[in-house]
Short mmCIF file of C-alpha atoms in Angstrom, two decimals:
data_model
loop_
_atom_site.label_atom_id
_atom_site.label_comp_id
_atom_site.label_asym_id
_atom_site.label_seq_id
_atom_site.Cartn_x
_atom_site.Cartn_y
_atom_site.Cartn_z
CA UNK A 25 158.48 -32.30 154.83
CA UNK A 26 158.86 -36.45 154.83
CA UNK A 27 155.75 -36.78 151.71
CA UNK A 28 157.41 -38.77 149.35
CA UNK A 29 156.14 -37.62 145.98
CA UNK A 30 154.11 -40.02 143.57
CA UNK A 31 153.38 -38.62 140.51
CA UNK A 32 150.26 -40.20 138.54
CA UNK A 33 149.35 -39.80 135.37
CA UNK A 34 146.05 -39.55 133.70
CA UNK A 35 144.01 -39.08 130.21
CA UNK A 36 142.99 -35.54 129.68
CA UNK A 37 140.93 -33.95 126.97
CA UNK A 38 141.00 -30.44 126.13
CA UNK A 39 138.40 -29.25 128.27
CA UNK A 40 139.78 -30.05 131.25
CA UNK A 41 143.02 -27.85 130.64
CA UNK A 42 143.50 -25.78 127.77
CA UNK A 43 146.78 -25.53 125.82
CA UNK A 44 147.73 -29.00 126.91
CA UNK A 45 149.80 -30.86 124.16
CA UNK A 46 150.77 -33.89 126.29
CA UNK A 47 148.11 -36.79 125.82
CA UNK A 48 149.36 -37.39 129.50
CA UNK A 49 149.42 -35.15 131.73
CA UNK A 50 150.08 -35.33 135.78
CA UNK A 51 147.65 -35.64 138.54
CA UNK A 52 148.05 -32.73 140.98
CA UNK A 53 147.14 -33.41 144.73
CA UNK A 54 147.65 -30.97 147.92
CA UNK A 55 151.00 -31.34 149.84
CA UNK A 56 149.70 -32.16 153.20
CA UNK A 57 149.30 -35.83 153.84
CA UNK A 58 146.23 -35.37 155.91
CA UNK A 59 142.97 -36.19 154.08
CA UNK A 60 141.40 -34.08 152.91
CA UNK A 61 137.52 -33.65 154.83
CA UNK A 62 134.21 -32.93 153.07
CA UNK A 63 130.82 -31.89 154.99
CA UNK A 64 128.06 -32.57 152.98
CA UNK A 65 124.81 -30.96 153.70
CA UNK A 66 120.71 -30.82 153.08
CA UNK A 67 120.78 -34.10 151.04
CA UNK A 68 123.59 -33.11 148.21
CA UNK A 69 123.05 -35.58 145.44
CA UNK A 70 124.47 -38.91 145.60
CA UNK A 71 126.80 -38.24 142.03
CA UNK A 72 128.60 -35.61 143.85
CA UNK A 73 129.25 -38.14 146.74
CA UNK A 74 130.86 -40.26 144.55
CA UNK A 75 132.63 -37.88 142.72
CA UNK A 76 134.46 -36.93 146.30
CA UNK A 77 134.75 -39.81 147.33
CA UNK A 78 136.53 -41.22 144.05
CA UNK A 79 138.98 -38.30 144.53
CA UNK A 80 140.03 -40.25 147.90
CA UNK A 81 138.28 -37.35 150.25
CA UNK A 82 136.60 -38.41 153.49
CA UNK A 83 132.84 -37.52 153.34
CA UNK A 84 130.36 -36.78 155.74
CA UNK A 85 126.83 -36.40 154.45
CA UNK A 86 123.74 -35.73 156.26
CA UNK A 87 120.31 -35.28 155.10
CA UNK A 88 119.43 -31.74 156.51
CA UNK A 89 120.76 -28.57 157.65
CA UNK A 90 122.63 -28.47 160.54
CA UNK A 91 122.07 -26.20 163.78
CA UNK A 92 124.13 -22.76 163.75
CA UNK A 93 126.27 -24.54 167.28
CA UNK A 94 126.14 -28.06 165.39
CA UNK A 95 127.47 -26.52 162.04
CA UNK A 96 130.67 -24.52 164.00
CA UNK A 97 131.57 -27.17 165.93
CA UNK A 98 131.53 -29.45 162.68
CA UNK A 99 133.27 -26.85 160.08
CA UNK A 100 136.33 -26.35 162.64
CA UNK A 101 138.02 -29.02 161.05
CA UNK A 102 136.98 -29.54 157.25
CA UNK A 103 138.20 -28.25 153.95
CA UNK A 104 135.14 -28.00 152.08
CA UNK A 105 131.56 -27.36 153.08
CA UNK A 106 128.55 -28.65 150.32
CA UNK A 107 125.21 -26.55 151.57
CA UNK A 108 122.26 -25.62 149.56
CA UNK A 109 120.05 -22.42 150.91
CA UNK A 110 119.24 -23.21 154.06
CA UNK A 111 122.63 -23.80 155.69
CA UNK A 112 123.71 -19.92 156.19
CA UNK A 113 127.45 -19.52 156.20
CA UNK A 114 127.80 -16.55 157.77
CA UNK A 115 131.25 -14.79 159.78
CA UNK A 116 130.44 -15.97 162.98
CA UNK A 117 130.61 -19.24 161.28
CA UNK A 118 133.02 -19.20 159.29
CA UNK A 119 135.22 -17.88 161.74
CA UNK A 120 135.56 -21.00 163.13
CA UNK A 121 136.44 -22.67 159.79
CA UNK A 122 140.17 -23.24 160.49
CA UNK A 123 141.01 -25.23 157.72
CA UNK A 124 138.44 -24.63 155.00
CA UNK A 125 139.67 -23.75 151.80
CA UNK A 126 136.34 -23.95 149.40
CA UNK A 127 132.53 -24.13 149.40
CA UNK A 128 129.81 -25.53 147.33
CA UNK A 129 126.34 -23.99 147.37
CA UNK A 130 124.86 -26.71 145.35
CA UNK A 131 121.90 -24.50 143.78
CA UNK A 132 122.25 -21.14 141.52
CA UNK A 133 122.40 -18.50 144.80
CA UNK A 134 124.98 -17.69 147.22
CA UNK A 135 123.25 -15.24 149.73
CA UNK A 136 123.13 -17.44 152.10
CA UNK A 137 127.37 -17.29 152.46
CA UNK A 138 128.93 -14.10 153.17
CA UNK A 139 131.10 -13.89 150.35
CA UNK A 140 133.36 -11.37 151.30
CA UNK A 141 134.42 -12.36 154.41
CA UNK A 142 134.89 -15.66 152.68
CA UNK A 143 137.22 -14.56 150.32
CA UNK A 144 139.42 -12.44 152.93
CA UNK A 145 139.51 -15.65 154.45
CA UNK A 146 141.34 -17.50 151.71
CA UNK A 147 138.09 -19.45 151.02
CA UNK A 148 136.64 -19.64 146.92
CA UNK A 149 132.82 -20.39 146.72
CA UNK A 150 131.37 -22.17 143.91
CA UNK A 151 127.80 -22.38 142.93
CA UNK A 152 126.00 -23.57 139.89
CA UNK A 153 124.36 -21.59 138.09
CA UNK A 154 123.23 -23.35 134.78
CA UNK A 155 122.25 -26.70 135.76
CA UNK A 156 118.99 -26.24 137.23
CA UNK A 157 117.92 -23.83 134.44
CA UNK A 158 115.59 -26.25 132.48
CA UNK A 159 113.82 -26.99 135.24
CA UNK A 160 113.10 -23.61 136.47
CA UNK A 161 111.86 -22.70 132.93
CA UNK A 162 109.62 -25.88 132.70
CA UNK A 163 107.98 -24.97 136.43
CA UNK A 164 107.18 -21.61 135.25
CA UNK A 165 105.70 -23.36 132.23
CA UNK A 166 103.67 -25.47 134.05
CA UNK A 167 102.23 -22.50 136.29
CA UNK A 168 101.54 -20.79 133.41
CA UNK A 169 98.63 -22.64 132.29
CA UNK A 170 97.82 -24.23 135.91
CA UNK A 171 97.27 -20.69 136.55
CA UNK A 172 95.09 -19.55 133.00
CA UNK A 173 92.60 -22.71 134.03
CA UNK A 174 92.62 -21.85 137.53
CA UNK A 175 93.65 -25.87 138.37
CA UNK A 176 94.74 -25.14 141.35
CA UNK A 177 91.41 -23.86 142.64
CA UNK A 178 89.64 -26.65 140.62
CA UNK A 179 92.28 -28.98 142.31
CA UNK A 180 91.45 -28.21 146.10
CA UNK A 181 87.82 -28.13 145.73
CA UNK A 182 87.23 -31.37 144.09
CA UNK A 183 89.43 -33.00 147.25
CA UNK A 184 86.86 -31.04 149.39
CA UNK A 185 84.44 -33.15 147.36
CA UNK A 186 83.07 -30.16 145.47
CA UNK A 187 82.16 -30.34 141.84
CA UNK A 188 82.76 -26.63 140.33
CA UNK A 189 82.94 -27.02 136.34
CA UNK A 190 83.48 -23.41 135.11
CA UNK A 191 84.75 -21.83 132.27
CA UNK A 192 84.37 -18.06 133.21
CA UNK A 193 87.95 -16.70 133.40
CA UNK A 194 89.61 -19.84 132.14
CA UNK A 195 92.06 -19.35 129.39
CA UNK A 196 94.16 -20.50 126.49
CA UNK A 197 97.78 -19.23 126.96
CA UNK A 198 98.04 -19.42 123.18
CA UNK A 199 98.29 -15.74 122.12
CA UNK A 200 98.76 -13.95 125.26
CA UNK A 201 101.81 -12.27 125.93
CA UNK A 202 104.81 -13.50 128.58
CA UNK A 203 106.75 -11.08 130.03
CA UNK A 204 110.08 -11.94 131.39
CA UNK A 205 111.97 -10.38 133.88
CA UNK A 206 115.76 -11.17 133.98
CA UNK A 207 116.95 -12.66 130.91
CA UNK A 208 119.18 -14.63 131.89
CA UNK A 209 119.71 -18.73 131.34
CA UNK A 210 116.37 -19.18 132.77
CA UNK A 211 114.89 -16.40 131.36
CA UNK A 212 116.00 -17.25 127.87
CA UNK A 213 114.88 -20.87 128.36
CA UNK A 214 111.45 -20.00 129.90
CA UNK A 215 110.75 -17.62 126.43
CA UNK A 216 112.02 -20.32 123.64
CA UNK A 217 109.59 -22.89 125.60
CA UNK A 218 106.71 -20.35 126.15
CA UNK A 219 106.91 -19.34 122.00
CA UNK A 220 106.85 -22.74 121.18
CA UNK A 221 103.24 -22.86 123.18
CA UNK A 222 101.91 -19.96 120.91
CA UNK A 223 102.71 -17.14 123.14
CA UNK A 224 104.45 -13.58 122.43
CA UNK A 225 107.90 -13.25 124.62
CA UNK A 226 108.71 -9.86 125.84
CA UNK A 227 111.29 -9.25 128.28
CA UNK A 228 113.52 -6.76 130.35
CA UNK A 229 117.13 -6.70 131.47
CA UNK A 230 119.40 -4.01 132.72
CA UNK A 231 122.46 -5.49 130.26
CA UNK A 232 122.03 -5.72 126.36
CA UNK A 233 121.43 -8.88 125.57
CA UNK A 234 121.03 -11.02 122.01
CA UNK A 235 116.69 -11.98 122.01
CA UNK A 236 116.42 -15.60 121.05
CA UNK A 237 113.81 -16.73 118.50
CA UNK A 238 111.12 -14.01 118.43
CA UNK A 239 111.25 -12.34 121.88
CA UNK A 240 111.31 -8.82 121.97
CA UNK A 241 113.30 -6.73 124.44
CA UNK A 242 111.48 -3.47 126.10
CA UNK A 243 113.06 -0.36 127.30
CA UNK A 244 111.50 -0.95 131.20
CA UNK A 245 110.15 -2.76 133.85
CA UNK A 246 107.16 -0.30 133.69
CA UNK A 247 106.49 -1.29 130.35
CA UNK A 248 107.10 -5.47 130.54
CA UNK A 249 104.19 -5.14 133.29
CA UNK A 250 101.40 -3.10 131.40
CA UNK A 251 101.90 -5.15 128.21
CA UNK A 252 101.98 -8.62 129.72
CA UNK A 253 99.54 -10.85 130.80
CA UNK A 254 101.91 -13.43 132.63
CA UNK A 255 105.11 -11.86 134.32
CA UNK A 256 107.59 -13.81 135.47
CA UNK A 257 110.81 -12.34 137.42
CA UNK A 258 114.49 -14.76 137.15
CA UNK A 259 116.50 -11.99 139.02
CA UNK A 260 119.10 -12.31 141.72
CA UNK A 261 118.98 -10.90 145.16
CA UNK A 262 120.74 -7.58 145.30
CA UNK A 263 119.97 -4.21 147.27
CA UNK A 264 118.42 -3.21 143.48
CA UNK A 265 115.75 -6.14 143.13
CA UNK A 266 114.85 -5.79 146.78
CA UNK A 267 110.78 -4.96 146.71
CA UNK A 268 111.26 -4.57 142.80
CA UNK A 269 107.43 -5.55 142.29
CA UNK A 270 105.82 -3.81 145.07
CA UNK A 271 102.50 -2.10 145.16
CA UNK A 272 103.46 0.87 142.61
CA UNK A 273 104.47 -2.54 140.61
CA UNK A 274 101.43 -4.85 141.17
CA UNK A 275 98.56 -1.67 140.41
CA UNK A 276 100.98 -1.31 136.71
CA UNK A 277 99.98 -4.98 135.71
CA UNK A 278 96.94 -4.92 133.28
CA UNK A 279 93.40 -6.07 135.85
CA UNK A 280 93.14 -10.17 135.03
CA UNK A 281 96.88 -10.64 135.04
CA UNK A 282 98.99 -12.69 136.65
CA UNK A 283 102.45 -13.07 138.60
CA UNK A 284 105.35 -15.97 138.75
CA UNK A 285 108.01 -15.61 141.06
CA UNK A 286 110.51 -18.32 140.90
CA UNK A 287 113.25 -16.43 141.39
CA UNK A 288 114.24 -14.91 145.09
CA UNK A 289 111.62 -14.43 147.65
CA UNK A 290 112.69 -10.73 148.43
CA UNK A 291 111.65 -9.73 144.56
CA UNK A 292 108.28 -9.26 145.41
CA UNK A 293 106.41 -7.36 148.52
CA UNK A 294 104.24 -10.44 149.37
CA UNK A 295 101.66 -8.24 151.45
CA UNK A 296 101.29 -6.32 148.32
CA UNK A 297 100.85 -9.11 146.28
CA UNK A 298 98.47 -10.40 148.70
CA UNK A 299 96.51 -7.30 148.74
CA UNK A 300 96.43 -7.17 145.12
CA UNK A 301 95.24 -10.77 144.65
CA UNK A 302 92.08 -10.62 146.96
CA UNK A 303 91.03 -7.58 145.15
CA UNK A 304 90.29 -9.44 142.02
CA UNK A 305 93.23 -6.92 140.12
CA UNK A 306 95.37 -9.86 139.85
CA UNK A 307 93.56 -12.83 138.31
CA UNK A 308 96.32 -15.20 139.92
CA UNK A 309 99.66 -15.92 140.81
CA UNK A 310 102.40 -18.39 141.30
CA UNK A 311 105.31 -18.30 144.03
CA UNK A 312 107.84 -20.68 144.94
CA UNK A 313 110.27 -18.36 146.99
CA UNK A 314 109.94 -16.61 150.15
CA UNK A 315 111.34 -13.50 152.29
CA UNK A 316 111.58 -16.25 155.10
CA UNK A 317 111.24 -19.64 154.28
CA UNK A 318 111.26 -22.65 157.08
CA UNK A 319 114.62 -24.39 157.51
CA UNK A 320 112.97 -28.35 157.60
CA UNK A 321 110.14 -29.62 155.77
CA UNK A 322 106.96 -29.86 158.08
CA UNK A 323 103.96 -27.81 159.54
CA UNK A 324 104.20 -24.33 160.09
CA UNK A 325 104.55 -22.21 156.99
CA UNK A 326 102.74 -19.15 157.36
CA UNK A 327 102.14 -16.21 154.40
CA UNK A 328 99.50 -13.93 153.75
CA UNK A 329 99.61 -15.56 150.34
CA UNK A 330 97.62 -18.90 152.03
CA UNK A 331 93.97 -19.32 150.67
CA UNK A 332 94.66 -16.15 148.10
CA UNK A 333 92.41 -16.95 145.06
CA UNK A 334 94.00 -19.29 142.34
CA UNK A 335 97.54 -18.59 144.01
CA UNK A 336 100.22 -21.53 144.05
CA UNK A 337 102.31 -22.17 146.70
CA UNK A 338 105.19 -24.15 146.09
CA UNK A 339 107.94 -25.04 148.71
CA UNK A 340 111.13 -23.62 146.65
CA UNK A 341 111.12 -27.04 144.09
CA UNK A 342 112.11 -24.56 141.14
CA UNK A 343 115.40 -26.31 140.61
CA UNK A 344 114.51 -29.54 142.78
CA UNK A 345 114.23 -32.20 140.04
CA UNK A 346 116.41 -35.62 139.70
CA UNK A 347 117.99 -34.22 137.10
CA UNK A 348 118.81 -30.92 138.14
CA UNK A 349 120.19 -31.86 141.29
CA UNK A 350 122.46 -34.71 139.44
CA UNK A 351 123.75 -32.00 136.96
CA UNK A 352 124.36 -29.03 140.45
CA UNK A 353 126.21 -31.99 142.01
CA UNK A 354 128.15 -32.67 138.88
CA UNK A 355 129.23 -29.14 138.16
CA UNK A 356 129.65 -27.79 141.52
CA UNK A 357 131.78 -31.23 143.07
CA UNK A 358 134.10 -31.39 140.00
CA UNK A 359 134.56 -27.35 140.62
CA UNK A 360 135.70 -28.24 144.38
CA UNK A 361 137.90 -31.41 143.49
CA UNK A 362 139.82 -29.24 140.61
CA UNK A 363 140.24 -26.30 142.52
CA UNK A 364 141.87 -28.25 145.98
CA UNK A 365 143.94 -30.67 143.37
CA UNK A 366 144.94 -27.78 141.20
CA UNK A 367 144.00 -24.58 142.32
CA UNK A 368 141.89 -23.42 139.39
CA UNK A 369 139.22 -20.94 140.15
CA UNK A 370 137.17 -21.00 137.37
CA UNK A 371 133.60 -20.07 138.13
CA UNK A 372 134.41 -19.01 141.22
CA UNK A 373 131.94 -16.39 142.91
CA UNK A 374 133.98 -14.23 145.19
CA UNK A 375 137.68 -15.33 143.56
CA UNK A 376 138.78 -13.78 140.39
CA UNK A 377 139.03 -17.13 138.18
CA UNK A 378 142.74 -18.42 137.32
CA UNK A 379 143.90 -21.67 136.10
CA UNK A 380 147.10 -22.87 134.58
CA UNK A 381 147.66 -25.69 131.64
CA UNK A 382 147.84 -29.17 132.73
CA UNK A 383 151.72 -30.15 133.94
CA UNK A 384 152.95 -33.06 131.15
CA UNK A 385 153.30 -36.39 132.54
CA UNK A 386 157.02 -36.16 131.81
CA UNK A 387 157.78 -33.65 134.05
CA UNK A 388 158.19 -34.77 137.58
CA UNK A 389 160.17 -31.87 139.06
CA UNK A 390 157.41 -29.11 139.14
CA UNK A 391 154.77 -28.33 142.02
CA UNK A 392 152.31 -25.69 142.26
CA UNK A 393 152.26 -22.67 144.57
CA UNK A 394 149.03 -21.53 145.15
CA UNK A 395 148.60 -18.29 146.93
CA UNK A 396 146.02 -15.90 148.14
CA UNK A 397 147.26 -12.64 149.92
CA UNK A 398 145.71 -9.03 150.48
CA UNK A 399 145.61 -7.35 147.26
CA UNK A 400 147.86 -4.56 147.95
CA UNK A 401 151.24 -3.61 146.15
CA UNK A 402 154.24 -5.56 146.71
CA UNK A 403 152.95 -9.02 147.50
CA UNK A 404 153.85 -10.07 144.02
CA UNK A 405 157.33 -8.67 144.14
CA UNK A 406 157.81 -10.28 147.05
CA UNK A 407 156.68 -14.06 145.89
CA UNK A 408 158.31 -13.40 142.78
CA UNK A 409 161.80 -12.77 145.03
CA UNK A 410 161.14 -15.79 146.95
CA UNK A 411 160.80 -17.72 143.55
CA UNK A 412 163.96 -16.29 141.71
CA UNK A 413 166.46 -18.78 142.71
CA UNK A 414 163.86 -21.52 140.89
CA UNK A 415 163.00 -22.09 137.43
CA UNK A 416 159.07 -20.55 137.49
CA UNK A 417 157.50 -22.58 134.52
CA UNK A 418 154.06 -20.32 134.35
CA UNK A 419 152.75 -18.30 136.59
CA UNK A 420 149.59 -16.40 136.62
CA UNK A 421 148.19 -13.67 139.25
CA UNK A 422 144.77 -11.76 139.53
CA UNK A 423 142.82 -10.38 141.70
CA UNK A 424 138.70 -9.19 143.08
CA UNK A 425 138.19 -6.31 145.22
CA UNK A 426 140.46 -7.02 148.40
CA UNK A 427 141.90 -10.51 147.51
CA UNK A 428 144.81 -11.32 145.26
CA UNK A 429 144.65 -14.87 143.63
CA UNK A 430 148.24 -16.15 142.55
CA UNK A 431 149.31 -19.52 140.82
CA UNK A 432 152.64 -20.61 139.50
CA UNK A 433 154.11 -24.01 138.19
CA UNK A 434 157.69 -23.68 139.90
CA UNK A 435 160.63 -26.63 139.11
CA UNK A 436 161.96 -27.74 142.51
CA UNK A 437 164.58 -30.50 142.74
CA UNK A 438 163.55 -32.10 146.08
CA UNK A 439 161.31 -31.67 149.01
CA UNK A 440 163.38 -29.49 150.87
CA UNK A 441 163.16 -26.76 148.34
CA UNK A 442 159.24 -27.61 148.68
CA UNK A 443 159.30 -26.45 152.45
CA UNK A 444 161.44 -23.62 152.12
CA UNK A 445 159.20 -21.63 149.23
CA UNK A 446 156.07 -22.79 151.03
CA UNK A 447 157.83 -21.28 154.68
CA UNK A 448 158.58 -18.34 152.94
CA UNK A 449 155.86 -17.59 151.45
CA UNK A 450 153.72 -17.87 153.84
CA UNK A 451 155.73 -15.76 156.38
CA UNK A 452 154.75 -12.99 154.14
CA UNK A 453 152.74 -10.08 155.67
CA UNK A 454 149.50 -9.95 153.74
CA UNK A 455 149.62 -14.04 153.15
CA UNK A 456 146.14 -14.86 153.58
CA UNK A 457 146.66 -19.01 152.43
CA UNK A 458 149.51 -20.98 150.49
CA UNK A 459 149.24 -24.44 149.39
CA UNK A 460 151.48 -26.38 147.45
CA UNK A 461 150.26 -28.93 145.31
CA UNK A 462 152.44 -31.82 143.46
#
């Protein structure tokens, strides 16, 4: 290998890398001395741009999602791939992804990649699952009491130019009772902002959880829906929450209640729901998610939920505010740039999550093997005999389901040495992907 190695040093604090004593420590950066490439899609926000681009990366951004021929003929040649949920990443995709090493979903789900096959392919996905949580929470919020004054309805008629001031069926959300499904960071958010309204927070998870403020957990999903008037569900998509409110579900809710769904649009049976609303059980509902949902913005969107009394429709804007996007591109592009400079997984979806202290600024005989391999026995024994003739600094190995993840700081003397563990290495059976980073 001809690289000739520059070793940079930068500030660090000790968030970025635990344990580190050094006020200096080195700037780690992938072997190769090919660029590294970045597809950007569906209109990532401009701060993660310029976080990739200030880590020297060539970017390509467009707009929208890309075609299922347009995005494998792109991906043959990138290292990481930025979608949000319409771009699906599936294994006849990524198949064809010869040189990607990571993903961003920039948004809190990762259905839309299969994770598995990612993983056995040496690829670590990282999504973001805090930063949009506010505005989630303040949505629901908003639907809340949209839905209690039937605005919506009120809305649509006066642009029809008719005047319909009622009262009947028009409530205060003050003293009614909210009933969360999935306590999670948006569930948790959604029930300190709904108590500070005047309402009663009840809620229902399958894992023990601390209540914040004066929230009350219940023993079942049964029993969140005949005590509340507004339910709202914040759980993921699994093969458990598939249908989870359904028409056994919808005919539990107390008559004159009503539904939120901002959370995955195969939660809730939407014919049900529909059913349920024009028969004046529900008294409304709110839904921003979808079974299918259209892949560009534009006519066409068709549900049985359309022209449902005092039902909002909203185009899957939960988490699609300025400032949630600006904290997802944050988080999720700082995620990518560590883990190709450095290797750390942390927050990684499909990767069990290693990192390694910072290398001190003073030492400028040490790289980084990074390794992923099939996580059967004797891989390690095997690195670990490649590595005995060197001094091995740290090291640090784990693994999820199939796929091993191993890291180790490794004092080499000159370039040569660099080739030969990296050759090595990778001629090993179940090697998956090595990098070495210096």
């Amino acid at each position: 290998m001809s690289d000739t190695l520059q070793i940079k040093s930068v500030p660090i604090s000790r968030r970025d890398s635990f344990n580190t004593r050094d006020k200096q420590t080195r700037e780690l950066k992938p072997f190769y001395s090919g660029d590294i490439k970045i597809l950007l899609l569906e209109n990532i926000s401009q701060k993660a741009v310029d976080i990739l681009n200030k880590a020297g990366y060539q970017v390509e951004f467009h707009t929208k999602a890309l075609d299922k021929d347009a995005l494998i003929e792109k991906i043959k040649d990138v290292h990481v791939v930025g979608i949000r949920s319409k771009t699906k990443l599936t294994q006849e995709v990524l198949s064809h992804a010869n040189k990607l090493i990571a993903i961003g979903c920039f948004c809190i789900g990762t259905n839309q990649v299969d994770l598995t096959y990612a993983a056995s392919r040496g690829i670590c996905v990282f999504n973001s699952p805090f930063s949009n949580s506010r505005s989630v929470a303040e949505l629901v919020i908003a639907e809340i009491i949209l839905l209690a004054r039937q605005l919506g309805d009120r809305s649509r008629e006066m642009h029809d130019g008719v005047w319909n001031k009622v009262s009947n069926n028009c409530y205060e959300i003050r003293g009614k009772t909210l009933g969360i499904i999935g306590y999670g960071h948006i569930g948790t958010q959604l029930g300190v902002l709904a108590e500070s309204l005047g309402m009663h927070v009840i809620w229902y998870d399958i894992l023990p959880l601390m209540p914040i403020g004066m929230s009350t957990a219940v023993e079942s999903l049964d029993e969140v829906l005949a005590e509340a008037d507004f339910v709202s569900c914040h759980v993921p998509e699994t093969p458990e929450t598939k249908n989870m409110i359904g028409a056994r579900e919808l005919a539990l809710m107390k008559p004159g209640s009503y539904l939120i769904n901002a959370s995955r649009g195969t939660v809730v049976d939407i014919d049900a729901l529909a059913v349920s609303l024009k028969s004046g059980h529900l008294a409304g509902a709110a839904v921003d998610v979808y079974p299918k949902e259209p892949l560009a913005n534009g006519p066409g969107f068709e549900s049985p939920l359309r022209n449902c009394p005092n039902t909002l429709l909203t185009p899957h804007i939960g988490g699609s505010t300025e400032e949630a996007q600006r904290m997802i591109g944050i988080e999720v592009a700082t995620a990518a740039t560590k883990f190709v400079n450095t290797g750390a997984s942390i927050n990684a979806v499909n990767f069990a999550e290693c990192d390694l202290r910072a290398i001190p600024s003073t030492d400028r005989t040490t790289v980084r093997i990074v390794n992923v391999h099939q996580n059967v026995p004797g891989v390690l024994r095997q690195i670990n005999n490649i590595l005995a003739d060197y001094n091995v600094n740290k090291q640090i190995s784990d693994s999820k389901g199939d796929v091993a993840y191993f890291m180790a700081d490794v004092t080499v003397e000159n370039s040569k040495d660099i080739n030969t563990i990296y050759e090595h290495v990778t001629a090993i059976g179940e090697n998956i992907i090595t990098r070495v980073l210096f």
